[in-house]
Amino acid sequence: MDQRNNKMGWLFTSPYLIYSLIFFFGPLIWSFFLSVTDWNLIAPTFNIIGFENFMDALKSPSVHSAFWVTYKFMLIFVPIVTVLAIAVAVLVHGLPRFKSLFLIGFFLPYLSSGVVSSLIVKGLLSYTSPLNVFLRKIGLDIDWLGTPLSALFIVGLILAWKFTGYYALILTSGLESIDKEVYEAAAIDGVTERQRFWRITLPLLYPSLYTTLILAFGVTFGIFTEVYQLTGGGPNNATNTWQMEIFKQAFTNLQAGYASAVALLASVATFISIFIIRKLLEIWGKRNGWV
Amino acid sequence: MVGSNRNRGVRRTVRYVLAIALLLVMVYPYLYMVLNSFADWTQIDKQLLPTKYSLKSYEWLFTGGETGITRPWLHAFLNSVIVSLASTVLMMIFGVMVAYALSKLNFFGRNAINNFVLFHMFFPAIILLIPTFLIIQRVGLYDSYLGLILPKAVSLWAIFMYTNFFKAVPTVFIEAARLDGASDLKIMYKIMLPMSKSITTVIFLFLLMERWTELLWDMIAVKSDSMLTLNVLISQMFGPYGSYPGPLYAASALLTLPIIIMFIIFGKKFQEGMQFSLK
């Protein structure tokens, strides 16, 4: 640790330090301040109203829905994407050739903008779409985005479509790091294919599975585009995510002070949830003897 | 023995068939989008695969067709290119710089900065959205390129990835270069960067893709038509052009294809890099 290193170290990190001063500490202080005002995004003055915003937010049905919708998306999105990613990874891993071609193919949906995938889904589910024409023929008339449960599922499925290939890529490299000798030894012992998956593959895959699970849980806290585009948070707040709620309050209702309070609550909820999820995943892995 | 060989062959075929079927399901939405953008307007959203084609949708994008409402398509496309390239390049440069300092320079305060980067990375960013908008507005960057670029000029993830990989580069190389009188800047770009070429591709493509498809910030930071990015313009089209899905599909294809082409061009490098970065 000499003089030269000190100088260069601070010089090289200075762009980041300046950035975090302006775009992290600045906003952070502002948002604490805004949350105790009734500011409306336009007025020249700020009225400090204490904790009223927080009281209102805690009582607001749409804030309650934003809280629960996150966990509903978790229940739908995380299992689907995990199962699909494992399936894709195991399937592709067992192919003798064209492995990387397949992986890139499955990865393609990750490149889509939420706006574009929403547009496609809207087209596929429109009143005159082949699917709906067929369903009406057999007597089913479903308002896909107007029904709370199906709207939740559709957004969850879009996300699963998008992230499966990405997570499968992570899982495949986990599979590749498993020693082949383990499988050979198991084959000699006459282990069935099912046992092989549950007793060998899954436990040894746990480190990469842990990564994908943490990523997947994280996704559910940041859903915006698909919901904004397809449902606007509806029907009846069924898909109202935190980001949707904050965006609506700040930029549609112009309640910037109130929205800041909601954002603070959202951050606390996110932080605590992710902490608990991490702990639970670690305990789960340890209890099974996977880590 | 013969029996088990045949068995293996069957199993392999089944695997290929399953993989191809699953892949077709996954890629179908893209196919649907591209084919619908070229479809005859009587068939859009009415068939799983359109059979009659025309270029009307693309023509509409630029002429507005019967409505005569032309939207700044090319302009929005260029905005997207400018904004996402500028942001991504800055995120790469700053990522490399900070990561080099954090991994290879033993300076006072390094641990503190390192810990702060980790904290910053896991901090829920949603809380910063409204005040960031205010800052941009107050300093007069609202509705400008800089307002779109600067808040996304640093990527914590890029810093984190690069720091991990630079740590793996043996310090001997750096010491040797220093003895030869190379500056830190030179070491960074002539030694560290080439040594992490494969993950550079991965980081670049991920950042570019994310910036290219960003909706929330691009929607908030901008008001005039000439500043819209393509993604936001398509998002707005859900409204006024709602009854004209053709041009929407065409615009979506224009938004999606460049990024797909990028990934196909860098496909092999990307795959190597992913493999390397996940080790």
Coordinates of C-alpha atoms in Angstrom, one line a residue:
Chain A
M1 CA 0.0 0.0 0.0
D2 CA 2.1 2.9 -1.2
Q3 CA 1.4 6.5 -2.2
R4 CA 1.2 5.6 -5.9
N5 CA -1.4 2.9 -5.3
N6 CA -3.5 5.2 -3.1
K7 CA -3.5 7.9 -5.8
M8 CA -4.4 5.6 -8.7
G9 CA -6.9 3.6 -6.6
W10 CA -8.9 6.7 -5.9
L11 CA -8.5 8.0 -9.4
F12 CA -9.7 4.8 -11.0
T13 CA -12.7 4.5 -8.6
S14 CA -13.6 8.2 -8.8
P15 CA -16.1 7.9 -11.7
Y16 CA -18.0 5.4 -9.7
L17 CA -17.7 7.4 -6.5
I18 CA -19.0 10.6 -8.2
Y19 CA -21.8 8.6 -9.8
S20 CA -22.9 7.1 -6.5
L21 CA -22.8 10.5 -4.8
I22 CA -25.2 11.9 -7.5
F23 CA -27.3 8.9 -8.4
F24 CA -27.3 7.0 -5.1
F25 CA -26.8 9.2 -2.0
G26 CA -28.5 12.2 -3.7
P27 CA -31.7 10.3 -4.5
L28 CA -31.6 8.4 -1.2
I29 CA -31.7 11.6 0.8
W30 CA -34.2 13.2 -1.5
S31 CA -36.5 10.2 -1.2
F32 CA -36.4 10.2 2.6
F33 CA -37.2 13.9 2.5
L34 CA -40.0 13.5 -0.1
S35 CA -41.7 10.8 1.8
V36 CA -42.6 13.1 4.6
T37 CA -44.0 15.8 2.3
D38 CA -47.2 16.1 0.3
W39 CA -45.3 17.2 -2.8
N40 CA -47.1 16.7 -6.1
L41 CA -44.2 16.7 -8.6
I42 CA -45.0 20.3 -9.7
A43 CA -45.5 22.6 -6.8
P44 CA -42.6 25.0 -6.0
T45 CA -42.8 24.4 -2.3
F46 CA -42.7 21.3 -0.1
N47 CA -45.1 20.9 2.8
I48 CA -43.8 18.6 5.5
I49 CA -46.7 16.5 6.7
G50 CA -44.8 13.9 8.9
F51 CA -45.6 10.3 8.6
E52 CA -49.0 10.8 7.0
N53 CA -47.9 9.3 3.7
F54 CA -46.8 6.1 5.4
M55 CA -50.0 5.8 7.4
D56 CA -52.0 6.3 4.2
A57 CA -49.9 3.8 2.3
L58 CA -50.2 1.1 5.0
K59 CA -54.0 1.5 4.8
S60 CA -54.1 1.6 1.0
P61 CA -55.7 -1.5 -0.7
S62 CA -53.5 -1.0 -3.8
V63 CA -50.3 -1.0 -1.6
H64 CA -51.6 -4.2 0.0
S65 CA -52.1 -5.7 -3.4
A66 CA -48.6 -4.6 -4.5
F67 CA -47.3 -6.5 -1.5
W68 CA -49.2 -9.7 -2.1
V69 CA -48.9 -9.7 -5.9
T70 CA -45.1 -10.1 -5.5
Y71 CA -45.5 -13.3 -3.7
K72 CA -48.2 -14.5 -6.0
F73 CA -45.8 -14.0 -8.9
M74 CA -43.2 -15.9 -6.9
L75 CA -45.6 -18.8 -6.5
I76 CA -46.3 -18.9 -10.3
F77 CA -43.0 -17.8 -11.9
V78 CA -40.3 -19.4 -9.7
P79 CA -41.5 -23.0 -9.9
I80 CA -42.4 -22.8 -13.6
V81 CA -39.1 -21.3 -14.6
T82 CA -37.0 -23.6 -12.4
V83 CA -38.6 -26.8 -13.7
L84 CA -38.4 -25.6 -17.3
A85 CA -34.8 -24.5 -16.9
I86 CA -33.8 -27.8 -15.3
A87 CA -35.6 -29.7 -18.0
V88 CA -33.9 -27.7 -20.8
A89 CA -30.5 -28.0 -19.1
V90 CA -30.8 -31.8 -18.6
L91 CA -32.2 -32.3 -22.1
V92 CA -29.6 -30.3 -23.9
H93 CA -26.7 -31.6 -21.7
G94 CA -27.5 -35.1 -22.9
L95 CA -27.3 -34.2 -26.5
P96 CA -24.0 -35.4 -28.1
R97 CA -24.0 -32.6 -30.7
F98 CA -25.2 -29.1 -31.4
K99 CA -25.3 -28.4 -27.7
S100 CA -24.4 -24.7 -27.9
L101 CA -26.6 -24.2 -30.9
F102 CA -29.6 -25.4 -28.8
L103 CA -28.5 -23.4 -25.8
I104 CA -28.3 -20.2 -27.8
G105 CA -31.8 -21.0 -29.3
F106 CA -33.3 -21.4 -25.8
F107 CA -31.6 -18.2 -24.8
L108 CA -33.2 -16.1 -27.5
P109 CA -36.4 -15.2 -25.6
Y110 CA -34.2 -13.5 -23.1
L111 CA -33.4 -10.9 -25.7
S112 CA -37.0 -9.7 -26.1
S113 CA -38.2 -6.4 -24.7
G114 CA -41.1 -6.7 -22.4
V115 CA -43.0 -4.4 -24.7
V116 CA -42.5 -6.8 -27.6
S117 CA -43.4 -9.9 -25.7
S118 CA -46.5 -8.2 -24.3
L119 CA -47.5 -7.2 -27.9
I120 CA -47.1 -10.8 -29.1
V121 CA -49.1 -12.2 -26.1
K122 CA -51.8 -9.6 -26.7
G123 CA -52.0 -10.8 -30.3
L124 CA -52.1 -14.4 -29.4
L125 CA -54.9 -13.8 -26.9
S126 CA -56.9 -11.3 -28.9
Y127 CA -60.7 -12.0 -29.3
T128 CA -60.2 -13.3 -32.8
S129 CA -57.0 -15.2 -32.2
P130 CA -56.9 -18.9 -33.3
L131 CA -56.8 -20.0 -29.7
N132 CA -59.8 -18.0 -28.6
V133 CA -61.8 -19.0 -31.8
F134 CA -61.1 -22.6 -31.0
L135 CA -62.0 -22.2 -27.3
R136 CA -65.3 -20.6 -28.2
K137 CA -66.1 -23.5 -30.5
I138 CA -65.9 -25.8 -27.5
G139 CA -67.9 -23.4 -25.5
L140 CA -65.2 -21.6 -23.5
D141 CA -65.1 -17.8 -23.7
I142 CA -62.1 -16.6 -21.6
D143 CA -61.2 -13.0 -21.0
W144 CA -57.5 -13.8 -20.5
L145 CA -56.3 -10.5 -19.2
G146 CA -59.6 -9.5 -17.6
T147 CA -59.6 -12.4 -15.1
P148 CA -57.3 -11.9 -12.1
L149 CA -55.9 -15.4 -11.9
S150 CA -55.3 -15.8 -15.6
A151 CA -53.8 -12.4 -15.9
L152 CA -51.3 -13.3 -13.1
F153 CA -50.5 -16.6 -14.9
I154 CA -50.0 -14.9 -18.2
V155 CA -47.5 -12.4 -16.9
G156 CA -45.8 -15.2 -14.9
L157 CA -45.6 -17.3 -18.1
I158 CA -44.1 -14.4 -20.2
L159 CA -41.4 -14.1 -17.6
A160 CA -40.8 -17.8 -17.5
W161 CA -40.5 -17.8 -21.3
K162 CA -38.0 -15.0 -21.1
F163 CA -35.7 -16.4 -18.3
T164 CA -35.8 -20.2 -18.9
G165 CA -32.9 -20.2 -21.5
Y166 CA -30.8 -17.9 -19.3
Y167 CA -31.1 -20.0 -16.2
A168 CA -30.7 -23.2 -18.3
L169 CA -27.4 -21.9 -19.4
I170 CA -26.3 -21.4 -15.8
L171 CA -27.6 -24.9 -14.9
T172 CA -25.8 -26.5 -17.9
S173 CA -22.5 -25.3 -16.8
G174 CA -23.3 -26.7 -13.3
L175 CA -24.1 -30.0 -15.0
E176 CA -20.8 -29.9 -16.9
S177 CA -18.9 -29.5 -13.7
I178 CA -20.3 -32.8 -12.3
D179 CA -17.6 -35.5 -12.4
K180 CA -18.6 -38.3 -14.9
E181 CA -17.1 -40.9 -12.7
V182 CA -19.9 -40.4 -10.2
Y183 CA -22.4 -41.4 -12.9
E184 CA -20.2 -44.3 -13.9
A185 CA -20.0 -45.6 -10.4
A186 CA -23.7 -45.2 -10.0
A187 CA -24.3 -47.1 -13.3
I188 CA -22.2 -50.0 -11.9
D189 CA -24.4 -50.0 -8.8
G190 CA -27.4 -50.3 -11.0
V191 CA -29.0 -47.0 -10.1
T192 CA -32.2 -46.2 -12.0
E193 CA -32.5 -43.1 -14.1
R194 CA -34.9 -41.5 -11.6
Q195 CA -32.7 -42.2 -8.7
R196 CA -29.8 -40.9 -10.6
F197 CA -31.5 -37.5 -11.1
W198 CA -32.8 -37.1 -7.5
R199 CA -29.8 -38.6 -5.7
I200 CA -26.9 -37.4 -7.8
T201 CA -27.7 -34.7 -10.4
L202 CA -29.9 -32.5 -8.2
P203 CA -27.7 -32.4 -5.1
L204 CA -24.6 -31.8 -7.2
L205 CA -26.4 -29.1 -9.2
Y206 CA -27.4 -27.3 -6.0
P207 CA -24.8 -24.5 -6.2
S208 CA -26.0 -23.4 -9.7
L209 CA -29.6 -24.0 -8.7
Y210 CA -29.1 -21.7 -5.8
T211 CA -27.9 -19.0 -8.2
T212 CA -30.8 -19.3 -10.5
L213 CA -33.3 -19.4 -7.6
I214 CA -31.9 -16.2 -6.1
L215 CA -32.1 -14.6 -9.6
A216 CA -35.6 -15.8 -10.2
F217 CA -36.9 -14.6 -6.8
G218 CA -35.2 -11.2 -7.5
V219 CA -37.1 -10.9 -10.8
T220 CA -40.4 -10.9 -9.0
F221 CA -39.6 -7.7 -7.1
G222 CA -38.9 -5.8 -10.3
I223 CA -41.8 -6.6 -12.6
F224 CA -43.0 -3.6 -14.5
T225 CA -43.0 -3.6 -18.3
E226 CA -45.3 -6.6 -19.0
V227 CA -47.8 -5.4 -16.4
Y228 CA -47.7 -1.8 -17.5
Q229 CA -48.3 -2.9 -21.1
L230 CA -50.8 -5.7 -20.7
T231 CA -53.0 -5.0 -17.6
G232 CA -52.0 -1.7 -16.1
G233 CA -52.0 -3.4 -12.8
G234 CA -55.5 -4.7 -13.2
P235 CA -58.0 -6.4 -13.2
N236 CA -58.9 -5.1 -9.8
N237 CA -55.2 -4.7 -8.8
A238 CA -54.6 -8.4 -9.4
T239 CA -51.3 -7.7 -11.1
N240 CA -50.4 -4.5 -9.4
T241 CA -46.7 -4.8 -8.7
W242 CA -44.6 -2.4 -6.5
Q243 CA -43.1 -0.7 -9.5
M244 CA -46.5 -0.3 -11.1
E245 CA -48.0 1.2 -8.0
I246 CA -45.1 3.6 -7.5
F247 CA -45.2 4.6 -11.1
K248 CA -48.9 5.2 -11.0
Q249 CA -48.8 7.2 -7.8
A250 CA -45.9 9.4 -8.9
F251 CA -46.4 10.0 -12.6
T252 CA -50.1 9.4 -13.2
N253 CA -51.6 10.7 -9.9
L254 CA -48.6 13.1 -9.4
Q255 CA -48.4 12.1 -5.7
A256 CA -44.6 12.1 -5.7
G257 CA -44.4 12.5 -1.9
Y258 CA -46.8 9.6 -1.3
A259 CA -45.1 7.5 -4.0
S260 CA -41.7 8.0 -2.3
A261 CA -43.2 6.6 0.9
V262 CA -44.6 3.6 -1.0
A263 CA -41.1 3.2 -2.6
L264 CA -39.5 3.1 0.9
L265 CA -42.0 0.5 2.1
A266 CA -41.4 -1.5 -1.1
S267 CA -37.6 -1.4 -0.5
V268 CA -38.0 -2.6 3.1
A269 CA -40.3 -5.4 2.0
T270 CA -37.9 -6.4 -0.8
F271 CA -34.8 -6.3 1.4
I272 CA -36.4 -8.4 4.2
S273 CA -37.9 -10.9 1.7
I274 CA -34.7 -11.5 -0.2
F275 CA -32.8 -11.9 3.1
I276 CA -35.3 -14.5 4.3
I277 CA -35.4 -16.3 1.0
R278 CA -31.6 -16.6 1.0
K279 CA -31.6 -17.9 4.5
L280 CA -34.3 -20.4 3.7
L281 CA -32.5 -21.7 0.6
E282 CA -29.3 -22.1 2.6
I283 CA -31.1 -24.0 5.3
W284 CA -32.8 -26.1 2.7
G285 CA -29.5 -27.0 1.1
K286 CA -27.8 -27.7 4.4
R287 CA -30.6 -29.9 5.7
N288 CA -30.4 -32.0 2.5
G289 CA -26.6 -32.1 2.9
W290 CA -26.1 -30.4 -0.5
V291 CA -23.7 -27.7 0.6
Chain B
M1 CA -24.8 -55.4 -26.6
V2 CA -26.5 -54.8 -29.9
G3 CA -29.7 -54.3 -28.1
S4 CA -28.3 -51.7 -25.8
N5 CA -26.8 -49.8 -28.7
R6 CA -30.1 -49.6 -30.5
N7 CA -31.6 -48.6 -27.2
R8 CA -29.2 -45.8 -26.9
G9 CA -29.8 -44.7 -30.5
V10 CA -33.6 -44.5 -29.8
R11 CA -33.0 -42.6 -26.6
R12 CA -30.8 -40.1 -28.4
T13 CA -33.4 -39.6 -31.2
V14 CA -36.1 -39.0 -28.6
R15 CA -33.9 -36.4 -26.9
Y16 CA -33.3 -34.6 -30.1
V17 CA -37.0 -34.6 -31.0
L18 CA -37.9 -33.3 -27.5
A19 CA -35.3 -30.6 -27.6
I20 CA -36.4 -29.5 -31.1
A21 CA -40.0 -29.5 -30.1
L22 CA -39.4 -27.5 -27.0
L23 CA -37.2 -25.1 -28.9
L24 CA -39.9 -24.5 -31.5
V25 CA -42.4 -23.7 -28.7
M26 CA -39.9 -21.2 -27.2
V27 CA -39.0 -19.5 -30.4
Y28 CA -42.5 -19.5 -31.8
P29 CA -43.5 -16.1 -30.4
Y30 CA -40.7 -14.5 -32.3
L31 CA -41.7 -16.3 -35.5
Y32 CA -45.3 -15.1 -34.9
M33 CA -44.1 -11.5 -34.6
V34 CA -41.9 -11.6 -37.7
L35 CA -44.5 -13.3 -39.9
N36 CA -47.2 -11.0 -38.7
S37 CA -45.1 -8.0 -39.5
F38 CA -45.1 -9.3 -43.1
A39 CA -48.6 -10.6 -43.1
D40 CA -51.5 -9.4 -45.2
W41 CA -53.6 -7.3 -42.9
T42 CA -56.6 -9.6 -43.2
Q43 CA -54.6 -12.3 -41.5
I44 CA -52.8 -10.5 -38.6
D45 CA -53.5 -12.2 -35.3
K46 CA -56.0 -14.5 -37.0
Q47 CA -53.7 -17.4 -37.9
L48 CA -51.0 -19.2 -36.1
L49 CA -48.9 -18.8 -39.2
P50 CA -50.1 -16.3 -41.8
T51 CA -50.2 -17.5 -45.4
K52 CA -50.6 -14.2 -47.4
Y53 CA -47.9 -11.7 -47.2
S54 CA -47.3 -8.0 -48.0
L55 CA -45.0 -5.1 -47.0
K56 CA -47.9 -2.9 -46.1
S57 CA -47.0 -2.8 -42.4
Y58 CA -43.5 -1.6 -43.0
E59 CA -44.8 1.0 -45.4
W60 CA -47.2 2.2 -42.8
L61 CA -44.5 2.7 -40.3
F62 CA -43.0 5.4 -42.4
T63 CA -46.1 6.9 -44.1
G64 CA -48.8 6.5 -41.5
G65 CA -51.1 5.0 -44.1
E66 CA -54.7 6.2 -44.1
T67 CA -54.2 8.0 -40.8
G68 CA -51.3 10.0 -42.1
I69 CA -49.9 10.1 -38.6
T70 CA -46.2 9.5 -39.1
R71 CA -44.2 8.8 -36.0
P72 CA -40.5 9.4 -35.8
W73 CA -39.5 5.8 -36.4
L74 CA -36.0 6.1 -37.8
H75 CA -35.3 8.8 -35.3
A76 CA -36.4 6.6 -32.4
F77 CA -34.4 3.8 -33.7
L78 CA -31.3 6.0 -33.9
N79 CA -32.0 7.3 -30.4
S80 CA -32.1 3.8 -29.1
V81 CA -28.7 3.1 -30.9
I82 CA -27.1 6.3 -29.5
V83 CA -28.4 5.9 -26.0
S84 CA -27.8 2.2 -25.5
L85 CA -24.3 2.3 -27.1
A86 CA -23.2 5.3 -25.1
S87 CA -24.6 3.9 -21.9
T88 CA -23.1 0.5 -22.5
V89 CA -19.6 1.9 -23.4
L90 CA -19.6 4.0 -20.3
M91 CA -20.7 1.1 -18.1
M92 CA -17.9 -1.0 -19.6
I93 CA -15.2 1.6 -19.2
F94 CA -16.1 2.5 -15.6
G95 CA -16.6 -1.2 -14.8
V96 CA -13.1 -2.0 -16.0
M97 CA -11.6 1.0 -14.2
V98 CA -13.2 0.4 -10.9
A99 CA -12.7 -3.4 -11.0
Y100 CA -9.0 -2.9 -11.8
A101 CA -8.6 -0.7 -8.8
L102 CA -10.5 -3.0 -6.5
S103 CA -8.8 -6.1 -7.7
K104 CA -5.2 -5.1 -8.3
L105 CA -4.4 -1.8 -6.5
N106 CA -3.9 -2.2 -2.8
F107 CA -5.0 1.3 -1.8
F108 CA -6.4 2.9 1.3
G109 CA -10.2 2.6 1.4
R110 CA -10.3 -0.3 -1.0
N111 CA -12.2 -2.6 1.3
A112 CA -14.7 0.1 2.1
I113 CA -15.4 0.8 -1.6
N114 CA -15.6 -2.9 -2.3
N115 CA -18.2 -3.5 0.4
F116 CA -20.1 -0.5 -0.8
V117 CA -20.3 -1.8 -4.3
L118 CA -21.8 -5.0 -3.0
F119 CA -24.3 -3.1 -0.9
H120 CA -25.2 -0.8 -3.8
M121 CA -25.7 -3.8 -6.1
F122 CA -28.2 -5.4 -3.8
F123 CA -29.9 -2.2 -2.8
P124 CA -33.5 -2.1 -4.1
A125 CA -33.2 0.5 -6.8
I126 CA -36.9 1.4 -7.0
I127 CA -36.6 3.8 -4.1
L128 CA -34.2 6.0 -6.2
L129 CA -36.5 6.3 -9.2
I130 CA -38.5 9.5 -8.4
P131 CA -35.6 11.4 -6.9
T132 CA -33.3 10.5 -9.9
F133 CA -36.0 12.0 -12.1
L134 CA -35.9 15.1 -9.9
I135 CA -32.2 15.4 -10.1
I136 CA -32.2 15.1 -13.9
Q137 CA -34.9 17.7 -14.1
R138 CA -33.2 20.2 -11.7
V139 CA -29.9 20.1 -13.5
G140 CA -31.6 20.6 -16.8
L141 CA -31.0 17.2 -18.3
Y142 CA -34.7 16.3 -18.6
D143 CA -35.6 15.3 -22.2
S144 CA -32.0 15.1 -23.3
Y145 CA -29.6 12.3 -24.3
L146 CA -27.5 12.9 -21.2
G147 CA -30.6 12.5 -19.1
L148 CA -31.1 9.1 -20.7
I149 CA -27.5 8.1 -20.5
L150 CA -25.9 9.4 -17.2
P151 CA -28.1 7.6 -14.7
K152 CA -27.2 4.4 -16.5
A153 CA -23.5 5.1 -16.9
V154 CA -22.4 2.7 -14.2
S155 CA -23.3 -0.9 -13.8
L156 CA -22.7 -2.5 -10.4
W157 CA -23.0 -5.9 -12.0
A158 CA -20.3 -5.1 -14.5
I159 CA -17.9 -3.9 -11.7
F160 CA -18.7 -7.0 -9.7
M161 CA -18.1 -9.4 -12.7
Y162 CA -14.9 -7.7 -13.8
T163 CA -13.5 -7.5 -10.2
N164 CA -14.0 -11.3 -9.9
F165 CA -12.2 -12.0 -13.1
F166 CA -9.4 -9.6 -12.7
K167 CA -8.7 -11.2 -9.3
A168 CA -7.9 -14.4 -11.2
V169 CA -5.2 -12.7 -13.4
P170 CA -1.8 -13.5 -11.8
T171 CA -0.3 -10.4 -10.2
V172 CA 3.1 -11.5 -11.6
F173 CA 2.0 -10.1 -15.0
I174 CA 1.3 -6.8 -13.6
E175 CA 4.5 -6.6 -11.6
A176 CA 6.5 -7.4 -14.7
A177 CA 4.7 -4.8 -16.7
R178 CA 5.3 -2.2 -14.0
L179 CA 9.0 -3.0 -14.0
D180 CA 9.0 -2.3 -17.7
G181 CA 7.5 1.1 -16.8
A182 CA 3.9 0.5 -18.0
S183 CA 1.3 2.8 -16.5
D184 CA -1.8 1.5 -14.8
L185 CA -3.9 2.6 -17.7
K186 CA -1.7 0.6 -20.1
I187 CA -1.8 -2.4 -17.8
M188 CA -5.5 -2.2 -17.7
Y189 CA -6.1 -2.1 -21.4
K190 CA -3.1 -4.1 -22.6
I191 CA -3.1 -6.9 -20.1
M192 CA -6.2 -7.1 -18.0
L193 CA -8.8 -6.6 -20.7
P194 CA -7.3 -9.0 -23.3
M195 CA -7.1 -11.6 -20.6
S196 CA -10.8 -11.3 -19.9
K197 CA -11.9 -11.1 -23.5
S198 CA -14.5 -13.8 -23.3
I199 CA -16.3 -12.4 -20.3
T200 CA -16.1 -8.9 -21.9
T201 CA -18.3 -10.2 -24.7
V202 CA -20.8 -11.5 -22.2
I203 CA -20.9 -8.4 -20.1
F204 CA -21.1 -6.1 -23.2
L205 CA -24.0 -8.1 -24.7
F206 CA -26.0 -8.3 -21.4
L207 CA -25.6 -4.6 -20.7
L208 CA -26.4 -3.6 -24.3
M209 CA -29.5 -5.8 -24.3
E210 CA -30.7 -4.5 -21.0
R211 CA -30.2 -0.9 -22.0
W212 CA -31.8 -1.4 -25.4
T213 CA -35.0 -2.8 -23.9
E214 CA -35.3 -0.4 -20.9
L215 CA -38.8 1.0 -20.7
L216 CA -39.4 2.7 -17.3
W217 CA -36.5 5.2 -17.2
D218 CA -36.7 6.0 -20.9
M219 CA -40.4 6.7 -20.4
I220 CA -39.9 9.0 -17.4
A221 CA -36.8 10.9 -18.6
V222 CA -38.3 12.1 -21.9
K223 CA -41.2 14.1 -23.1
S224 CA -40.7 15.2 -26.7
D225 CA -41.3 12.9 -29.7
S226 CA -37.8 13.5 -31.1
M227 CA -36.2 12.0 -27.9
L228 CA -38.2 8.8 -27.7
T229 CA -36.4 5.5 -27.8
L230 CA -37.8 2.8 -30.1
N231 CA -39.0 0.7 -27.1
V232 CA -41.0 3.6 -25.7
L233 CA -42.4 4.5 -29.1
I234 CA -43.7 1.0 -29.5
S235 CA -45.1 1.1 -26.0
Q236 CA -47.0 4.3 -26.9
M237 CA -48.3 2.8 -30.1
F238 CA -50.3 0.3 -28.0
G239 CA -52.6 3.3 -27.7
P240 CA -53.1 5.3 -30.9
Y241 CA -52.2 2.5 -33.3
G242 CA -54.1 0.0 -31.2
S243 CA -56.3 -0.9 -34.1
Y244 CA -53.4 -1.3 -36.5
P245 CA -51.4 -4.2 -35.2
G246 CA -49.4 -4.6 -38.4
P247 CA -47.1 -1.6 -38.0
L248 CA -46.7 -2.5 -34.3
Y249 CA -45.4 -5.9 -35.3
A250 CA -43.1 -4.3 -37.9
A251 CA -41.7 -1.9 -35.3
S252 CA -41.2 -4.8 -32.8
A253 CA -39.3 -6.8 -35.4
L254 CA -37.1 -3.7 -36.0
L255 CA -36.5 -3.5 -32.2
T256 CA -35.8 -7.2 -31.8
L257 CA -33.8 -8.2 -34.8
P258 CA -30.6 -6.1 -34.2
I259 CA -30.1 -7.6 -30.8
I260 CA -30.7 -11.1 -32.1
I261 CA -28.2 -10.5 -34.9
M262 CA -25.7 -9.3 -32.3
F263 CA -26.0 -12.5 -30.3
I264 CA -25.8 -14.7 -33.3
I265 CA -22.6 -12.9 -34.5
F266 CA -21.0 -13.2 -31.1
G267 CA -22.7 -16.5 -30.5
K268 CA -19.6 -18.6 -30.0
K269 CA -17.7 -16.0 -28.1
F270 CA -20.8 -15.5 -25.9
Q271 CA -21.1 -19.2 -25.2
E272 CA -17.5 -19.5 -24.3
G273 CA -17.7 -16.4 -22.1
M274 CA -20.8 -17.7 -20.3
Q275 CA -19.1 -21.0 -19.7
F276 CA -16.1 -19.2 -18.4
S277 CA -17.9 -16.7 -16.3
L278 CA -20.0 -19.4 -14.6
K279 CA -17.1 -21.5 -13.5

